[in-house]
PDB file of C-alpha atoms in Angstrom:
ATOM      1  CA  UNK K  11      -5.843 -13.548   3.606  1.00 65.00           C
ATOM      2  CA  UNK K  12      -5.442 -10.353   1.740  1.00 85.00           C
ATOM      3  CA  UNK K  13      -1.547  -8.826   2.040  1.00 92.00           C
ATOM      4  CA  UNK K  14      -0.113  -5.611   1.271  1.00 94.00           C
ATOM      5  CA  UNK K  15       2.983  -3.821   2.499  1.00 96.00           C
ATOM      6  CA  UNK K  16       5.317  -1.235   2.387  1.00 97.00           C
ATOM      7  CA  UNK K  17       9.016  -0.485   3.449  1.00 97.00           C
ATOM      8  CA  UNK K  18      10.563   3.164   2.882  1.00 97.00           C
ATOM      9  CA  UNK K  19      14.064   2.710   1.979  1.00 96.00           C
ATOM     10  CA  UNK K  20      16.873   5.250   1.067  1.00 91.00           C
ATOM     11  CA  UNK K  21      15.121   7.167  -1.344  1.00 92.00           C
ATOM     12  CA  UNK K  22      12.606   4.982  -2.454  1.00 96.00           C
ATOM     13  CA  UNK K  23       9.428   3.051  -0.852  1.00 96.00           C
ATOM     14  CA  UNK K  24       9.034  -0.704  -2.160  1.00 97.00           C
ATOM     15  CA  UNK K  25       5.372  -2.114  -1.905  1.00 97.00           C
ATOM     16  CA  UNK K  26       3.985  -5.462  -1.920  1.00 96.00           C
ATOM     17  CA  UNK K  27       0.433  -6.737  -2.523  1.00 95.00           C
ATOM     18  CA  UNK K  28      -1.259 -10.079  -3.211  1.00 92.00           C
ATOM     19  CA  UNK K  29      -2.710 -10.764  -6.132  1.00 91.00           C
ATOM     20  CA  UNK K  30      -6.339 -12.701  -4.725  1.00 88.00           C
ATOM     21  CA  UNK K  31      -9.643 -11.663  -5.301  1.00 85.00           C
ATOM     22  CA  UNK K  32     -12.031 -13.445  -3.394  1.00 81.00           C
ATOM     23  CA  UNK K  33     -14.679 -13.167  -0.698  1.00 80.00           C
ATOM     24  CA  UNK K  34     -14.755 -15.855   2.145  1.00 78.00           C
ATOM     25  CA  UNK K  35     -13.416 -19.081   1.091  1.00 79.00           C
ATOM     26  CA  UNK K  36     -14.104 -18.635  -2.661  1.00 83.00           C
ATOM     27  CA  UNK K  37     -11.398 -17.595  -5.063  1.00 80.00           C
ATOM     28  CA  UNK K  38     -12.497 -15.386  -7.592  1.00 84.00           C
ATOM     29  CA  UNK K  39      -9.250 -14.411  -9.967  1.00 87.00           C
ATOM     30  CA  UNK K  40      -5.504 -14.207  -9.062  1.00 86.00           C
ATOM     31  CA  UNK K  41      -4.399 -11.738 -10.765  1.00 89.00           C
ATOM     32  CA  UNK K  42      -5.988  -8.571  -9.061  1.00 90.00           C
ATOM     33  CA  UNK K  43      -3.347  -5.697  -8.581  1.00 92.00           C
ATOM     34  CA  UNK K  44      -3.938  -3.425  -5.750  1.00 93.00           C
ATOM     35  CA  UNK K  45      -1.434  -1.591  -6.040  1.00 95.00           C
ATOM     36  CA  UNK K  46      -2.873   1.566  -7.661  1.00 95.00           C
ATOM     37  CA  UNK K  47      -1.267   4.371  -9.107  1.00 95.00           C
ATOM     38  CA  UNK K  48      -2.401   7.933  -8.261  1.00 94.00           C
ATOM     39  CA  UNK K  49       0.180   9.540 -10.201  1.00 91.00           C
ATOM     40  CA  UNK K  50       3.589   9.672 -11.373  1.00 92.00           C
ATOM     41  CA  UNK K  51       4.947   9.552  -7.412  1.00 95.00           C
ATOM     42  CA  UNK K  52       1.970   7.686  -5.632  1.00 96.00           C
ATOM     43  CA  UNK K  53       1.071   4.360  -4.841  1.00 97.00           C
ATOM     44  CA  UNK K  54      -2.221   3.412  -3.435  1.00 97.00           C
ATOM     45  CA  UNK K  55      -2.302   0.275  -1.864  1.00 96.00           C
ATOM     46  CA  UNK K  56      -5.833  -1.394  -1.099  1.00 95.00           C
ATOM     47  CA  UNK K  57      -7.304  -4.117   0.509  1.00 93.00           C
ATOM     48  CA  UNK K  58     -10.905  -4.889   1.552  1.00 90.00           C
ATOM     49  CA  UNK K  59     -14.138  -5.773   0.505  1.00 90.00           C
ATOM     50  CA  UNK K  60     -13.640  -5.337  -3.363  1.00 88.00           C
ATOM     51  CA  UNK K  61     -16.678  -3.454  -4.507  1.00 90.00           C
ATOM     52  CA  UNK K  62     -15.731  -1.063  -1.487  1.00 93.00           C
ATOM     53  CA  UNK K  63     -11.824  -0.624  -2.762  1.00 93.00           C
ATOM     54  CA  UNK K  64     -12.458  -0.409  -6.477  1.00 93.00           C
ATOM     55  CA  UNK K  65     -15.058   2.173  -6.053  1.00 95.00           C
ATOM     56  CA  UNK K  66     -13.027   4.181  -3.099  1.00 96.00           C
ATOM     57  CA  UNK K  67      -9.867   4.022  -4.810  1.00 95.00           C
ATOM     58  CA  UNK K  68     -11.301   4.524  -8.160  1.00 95.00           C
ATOM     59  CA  UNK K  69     -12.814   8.335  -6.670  1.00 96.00           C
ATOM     60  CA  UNK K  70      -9.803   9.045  -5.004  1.00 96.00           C
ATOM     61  CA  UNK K  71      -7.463   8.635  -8.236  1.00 96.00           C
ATOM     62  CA  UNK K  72      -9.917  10.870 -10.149  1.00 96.00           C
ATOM     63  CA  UNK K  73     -10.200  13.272  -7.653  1.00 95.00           C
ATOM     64  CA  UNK K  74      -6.356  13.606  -7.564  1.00 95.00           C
ATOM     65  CA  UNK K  75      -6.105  13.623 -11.001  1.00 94.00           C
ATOM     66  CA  UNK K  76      -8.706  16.586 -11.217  1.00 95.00           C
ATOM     67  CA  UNK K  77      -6.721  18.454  -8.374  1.00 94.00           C
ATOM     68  CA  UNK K  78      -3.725  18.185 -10.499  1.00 93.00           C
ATOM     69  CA  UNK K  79      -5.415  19.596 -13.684  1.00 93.00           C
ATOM     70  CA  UNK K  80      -6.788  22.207 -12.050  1.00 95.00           C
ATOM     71  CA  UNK K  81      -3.994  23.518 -10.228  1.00 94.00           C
ATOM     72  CA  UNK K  82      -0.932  22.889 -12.352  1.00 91.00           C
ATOM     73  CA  UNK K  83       0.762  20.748  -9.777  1.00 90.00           C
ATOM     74  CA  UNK K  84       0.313  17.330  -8.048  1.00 89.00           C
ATOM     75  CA  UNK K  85      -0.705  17.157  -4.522  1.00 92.00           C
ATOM     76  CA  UNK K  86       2.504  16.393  -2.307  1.00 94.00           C
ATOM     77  CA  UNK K  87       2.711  13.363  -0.384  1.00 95.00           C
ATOM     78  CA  UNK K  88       0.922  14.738   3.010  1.00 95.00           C
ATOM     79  CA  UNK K  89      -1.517  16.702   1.567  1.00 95.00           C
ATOM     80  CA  UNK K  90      -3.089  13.567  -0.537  1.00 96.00           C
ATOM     81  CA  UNK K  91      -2.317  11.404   2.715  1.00 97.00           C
ATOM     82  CA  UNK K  92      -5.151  14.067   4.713  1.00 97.00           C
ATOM     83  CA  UNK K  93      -7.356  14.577   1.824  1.00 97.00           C
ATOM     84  CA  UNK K  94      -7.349  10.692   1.854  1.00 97.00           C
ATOM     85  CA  UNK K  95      -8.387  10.604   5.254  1.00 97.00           C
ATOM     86  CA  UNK K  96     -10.359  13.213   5.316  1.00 96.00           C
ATOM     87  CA  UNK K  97     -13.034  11.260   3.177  1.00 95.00           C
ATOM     88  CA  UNK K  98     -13.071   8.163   5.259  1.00 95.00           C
ATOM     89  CA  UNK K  99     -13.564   9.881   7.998  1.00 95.00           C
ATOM     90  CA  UNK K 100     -15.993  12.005   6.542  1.00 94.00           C
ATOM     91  CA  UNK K 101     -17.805   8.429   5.255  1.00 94.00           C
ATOM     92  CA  UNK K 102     -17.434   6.562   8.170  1.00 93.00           C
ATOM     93  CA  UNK K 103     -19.922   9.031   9.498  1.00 91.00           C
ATOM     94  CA  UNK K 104     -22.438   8.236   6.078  1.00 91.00           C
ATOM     95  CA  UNK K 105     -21.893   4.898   4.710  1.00 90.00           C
ATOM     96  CA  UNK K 106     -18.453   3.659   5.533  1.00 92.00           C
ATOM     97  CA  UNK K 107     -16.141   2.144   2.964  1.00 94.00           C
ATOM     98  CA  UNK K 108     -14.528  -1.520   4.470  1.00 94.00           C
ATOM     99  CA  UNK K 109     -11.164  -0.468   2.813  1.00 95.00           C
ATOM    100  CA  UNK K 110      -7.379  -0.418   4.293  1.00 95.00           C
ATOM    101  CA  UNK K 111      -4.616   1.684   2.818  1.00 96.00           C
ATOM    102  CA  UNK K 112      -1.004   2.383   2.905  1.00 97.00           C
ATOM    103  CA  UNK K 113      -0.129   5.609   0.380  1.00 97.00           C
ATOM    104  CA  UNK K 114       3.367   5.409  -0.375  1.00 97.00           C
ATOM    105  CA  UNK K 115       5.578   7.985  -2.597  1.00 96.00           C
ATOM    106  CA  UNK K 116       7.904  10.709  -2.952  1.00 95.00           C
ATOM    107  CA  UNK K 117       8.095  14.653  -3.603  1.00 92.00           C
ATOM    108  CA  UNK K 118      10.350  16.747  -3.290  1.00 89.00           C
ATOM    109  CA  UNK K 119       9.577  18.120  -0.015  1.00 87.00           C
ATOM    110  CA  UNK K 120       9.995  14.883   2.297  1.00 87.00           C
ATOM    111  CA  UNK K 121      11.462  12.684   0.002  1.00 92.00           C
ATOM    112  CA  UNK K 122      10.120   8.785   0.635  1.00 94.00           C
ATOM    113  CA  UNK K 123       7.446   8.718   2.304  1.00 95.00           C
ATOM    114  CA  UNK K 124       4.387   6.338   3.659  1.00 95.00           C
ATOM    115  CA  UNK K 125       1.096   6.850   5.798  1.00 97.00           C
ATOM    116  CA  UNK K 126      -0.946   3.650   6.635  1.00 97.00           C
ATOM    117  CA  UNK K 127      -4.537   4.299   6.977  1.00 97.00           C
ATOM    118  CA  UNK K 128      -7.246   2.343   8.034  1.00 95.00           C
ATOM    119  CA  UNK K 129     -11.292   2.433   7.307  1.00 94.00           C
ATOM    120  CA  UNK K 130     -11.932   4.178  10.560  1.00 94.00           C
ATOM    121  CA  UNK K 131     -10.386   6.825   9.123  1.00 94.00           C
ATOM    122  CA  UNK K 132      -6.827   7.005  10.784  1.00 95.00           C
ATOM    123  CA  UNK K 133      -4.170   7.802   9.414  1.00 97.00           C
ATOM    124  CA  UNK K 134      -0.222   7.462  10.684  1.00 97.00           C
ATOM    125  CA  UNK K 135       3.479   8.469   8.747  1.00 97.00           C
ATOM    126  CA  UNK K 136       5.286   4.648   9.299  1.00 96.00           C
ATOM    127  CA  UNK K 137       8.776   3.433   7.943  1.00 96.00           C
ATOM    128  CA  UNK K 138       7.031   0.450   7.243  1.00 97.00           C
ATOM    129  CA  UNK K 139       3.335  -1.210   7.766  1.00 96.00           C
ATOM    130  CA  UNK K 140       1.149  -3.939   6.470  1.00 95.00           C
ATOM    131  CA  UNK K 141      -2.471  -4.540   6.476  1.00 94.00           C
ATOM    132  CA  UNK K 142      -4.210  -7.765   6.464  1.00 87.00           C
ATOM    133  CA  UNK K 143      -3.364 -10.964   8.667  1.00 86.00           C
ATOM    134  CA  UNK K 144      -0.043 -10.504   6.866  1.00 88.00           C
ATOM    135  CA  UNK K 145       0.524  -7.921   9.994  1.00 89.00           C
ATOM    136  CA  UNK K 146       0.171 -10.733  12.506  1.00 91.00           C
ATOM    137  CA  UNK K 147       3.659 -12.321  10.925  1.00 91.00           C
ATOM    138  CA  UNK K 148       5.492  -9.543   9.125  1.00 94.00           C
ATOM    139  CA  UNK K 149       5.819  -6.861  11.827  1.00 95.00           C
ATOM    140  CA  UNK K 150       7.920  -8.647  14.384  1.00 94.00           C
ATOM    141  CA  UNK K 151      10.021  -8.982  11.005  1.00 95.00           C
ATOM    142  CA  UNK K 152      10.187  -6.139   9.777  1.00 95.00           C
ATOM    143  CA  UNK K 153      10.706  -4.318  12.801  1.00 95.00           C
ATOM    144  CA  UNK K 154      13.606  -7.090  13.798  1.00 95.00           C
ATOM    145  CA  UNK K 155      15.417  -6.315  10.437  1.00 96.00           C
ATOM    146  CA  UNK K 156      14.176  -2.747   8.960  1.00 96.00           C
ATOM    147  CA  UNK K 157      16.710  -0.246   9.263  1.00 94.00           C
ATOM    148  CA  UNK K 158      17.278   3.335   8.253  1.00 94.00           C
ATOM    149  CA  UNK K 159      18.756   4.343   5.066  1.00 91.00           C
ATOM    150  CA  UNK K 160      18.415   0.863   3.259  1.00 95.00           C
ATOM    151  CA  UNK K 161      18.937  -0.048  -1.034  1.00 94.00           C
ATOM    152  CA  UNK K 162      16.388  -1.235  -3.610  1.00 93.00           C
ATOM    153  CA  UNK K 163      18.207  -4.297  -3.094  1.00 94.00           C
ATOM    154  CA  UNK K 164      18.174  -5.006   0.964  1.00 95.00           C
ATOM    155  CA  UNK K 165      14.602  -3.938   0.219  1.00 94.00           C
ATOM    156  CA  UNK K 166      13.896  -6.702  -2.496  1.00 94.00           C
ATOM    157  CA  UNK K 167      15.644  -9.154   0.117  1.00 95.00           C
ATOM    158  CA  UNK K 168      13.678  -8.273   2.775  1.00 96.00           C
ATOM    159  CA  UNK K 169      10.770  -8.761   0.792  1.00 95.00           C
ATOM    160  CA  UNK K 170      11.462 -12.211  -0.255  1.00 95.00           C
ATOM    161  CA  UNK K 171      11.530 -12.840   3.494  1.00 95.00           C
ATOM    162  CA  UNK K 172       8.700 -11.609   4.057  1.00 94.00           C
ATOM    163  CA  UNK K 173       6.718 -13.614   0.985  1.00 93.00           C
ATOM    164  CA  UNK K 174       8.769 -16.994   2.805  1.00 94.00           C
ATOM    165  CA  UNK K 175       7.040 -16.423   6.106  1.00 93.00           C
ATOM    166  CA  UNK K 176       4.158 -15.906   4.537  1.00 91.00           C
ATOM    167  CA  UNK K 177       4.538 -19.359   2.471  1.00 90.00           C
ATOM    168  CA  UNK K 178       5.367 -20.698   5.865  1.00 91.00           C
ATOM    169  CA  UNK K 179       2.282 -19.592   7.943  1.00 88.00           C
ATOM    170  CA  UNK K 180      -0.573 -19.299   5.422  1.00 85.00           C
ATOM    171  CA  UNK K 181      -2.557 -22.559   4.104  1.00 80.00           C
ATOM    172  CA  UNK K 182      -2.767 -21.158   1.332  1.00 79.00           C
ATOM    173  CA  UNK K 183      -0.467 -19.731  -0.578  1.00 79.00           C
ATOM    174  CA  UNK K 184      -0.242 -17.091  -2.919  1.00 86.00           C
ATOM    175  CA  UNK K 185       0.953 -14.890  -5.710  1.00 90.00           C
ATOM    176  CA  UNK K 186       2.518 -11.279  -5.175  1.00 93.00           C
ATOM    177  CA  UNK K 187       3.179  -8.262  -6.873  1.00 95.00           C
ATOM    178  CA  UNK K 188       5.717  -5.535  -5.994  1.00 96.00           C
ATOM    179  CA  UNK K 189       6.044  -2.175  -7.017  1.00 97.00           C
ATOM    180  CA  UNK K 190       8.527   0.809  -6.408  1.00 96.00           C
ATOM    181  CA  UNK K 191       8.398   4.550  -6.124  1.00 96.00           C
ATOM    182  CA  UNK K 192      10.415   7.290  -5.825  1.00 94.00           C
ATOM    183  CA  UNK K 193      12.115  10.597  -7.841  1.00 91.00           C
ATOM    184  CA  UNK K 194      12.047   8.253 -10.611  1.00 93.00           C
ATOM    185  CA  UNK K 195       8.331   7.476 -10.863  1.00 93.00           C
ATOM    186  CA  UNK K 196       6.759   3.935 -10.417  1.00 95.00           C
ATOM    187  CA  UNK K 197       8.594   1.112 -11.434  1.00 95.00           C
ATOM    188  CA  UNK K 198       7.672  -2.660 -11.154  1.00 95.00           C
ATOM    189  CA  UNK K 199      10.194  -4.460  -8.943  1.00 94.00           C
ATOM    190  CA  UNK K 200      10.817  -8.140 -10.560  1.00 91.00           C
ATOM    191  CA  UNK K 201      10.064 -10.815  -7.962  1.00 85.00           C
ATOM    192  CA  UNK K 202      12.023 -14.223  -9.370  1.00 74.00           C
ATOM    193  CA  UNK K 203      10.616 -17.770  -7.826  1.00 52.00           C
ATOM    194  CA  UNK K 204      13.439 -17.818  -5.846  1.00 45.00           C
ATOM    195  CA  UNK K 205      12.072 -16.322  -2.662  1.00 43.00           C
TER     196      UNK K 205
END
């Protein structure tokens, strides 16, 4: 029942992940972030099978990071959303990684910005997307109440709605963890047990 998410909003994108590790019906920890940061602007979210997403996600931040030293400058937001996709693609073709990703950030090109990618290799620019069975609840609500130009704070409310119809639907329920990003850099975005 893994969950992650991500709304853009005015100037920033808000993310959301559970915290579960587990495989089938066995729960290993609950306190796993996926929520990785690439850099000081970029958020990788992950979810899959979890040898598969640490090692994926752990190539992809160093291979960022290298591009960075190298060059002088970090990649902006659509360049790391191809090179991203680029090498599942490429894999899917070798020895495919079971991993699903939203990148979410902001440079100073295009501002917010998020691309939801799957294992296959796909890759799409979204206002807002979800991976996991999470998807089979929280679209129809996010598309019923997303709207352009939107605060940090409708965000954080429409996040607690989205963590109540989870509580709702799921057997089992869950913790989360939320994270923002934006001009500012990554910030963690306080979710109170009031949602």
């Amino acid at each position: 029942m893994e969950t992650i998410l991500a709304i853009k909003l005015k100037d920033v994108v808000i993310t959301l992940s559970d915290t579960n590790a587990g495989r089938s019906i066995v729960k290993m920890k609950d306190d796993e972030d996926k929520i990785l940061v690439l850099d000081q602007h970029k958020l990788l979210l992950t979810s899959g099978e979890a040898g598969d997403r640490i090692q994926f996600c752990e190539y992809i931040s160093k291979n960022v990071s290298l591009y960075e030293l190298r060059n002088g400058y970090e990649l902006t937001m659509n360049a790391a959303a191809n090179y991203i996709r680029n090498e599942l693609a490429t894999a899917v073709r070798q020895s495919p990684y079971q991993v699903n990703l939203i990148l979410a950030g902001h440079d100073s090109h295009d501002g917010a910005s998020l691309y939801f990618m799957d294992y296959l290799g796909s890759m799409q620019k979204m206002s807002f997307t979800c991976h996991g069975y999470a998807g089979y609840f929280l679209l129809s609500l996010l598309d019923k109440h997303w709207r352009e130009g939107m605060s940090i704070d409708e965000g954080v409310q429409l996040l607690h709605m989205c963590i109540q119809e989870l509580k709702t639907r799921f057997i089992v329920n869950t913790n989360y963890i939320a994270k923002s990003v934006g001009a500012e850099g990554v910030r963690v975005v306080p979710l109170n047990s009031a949602a």
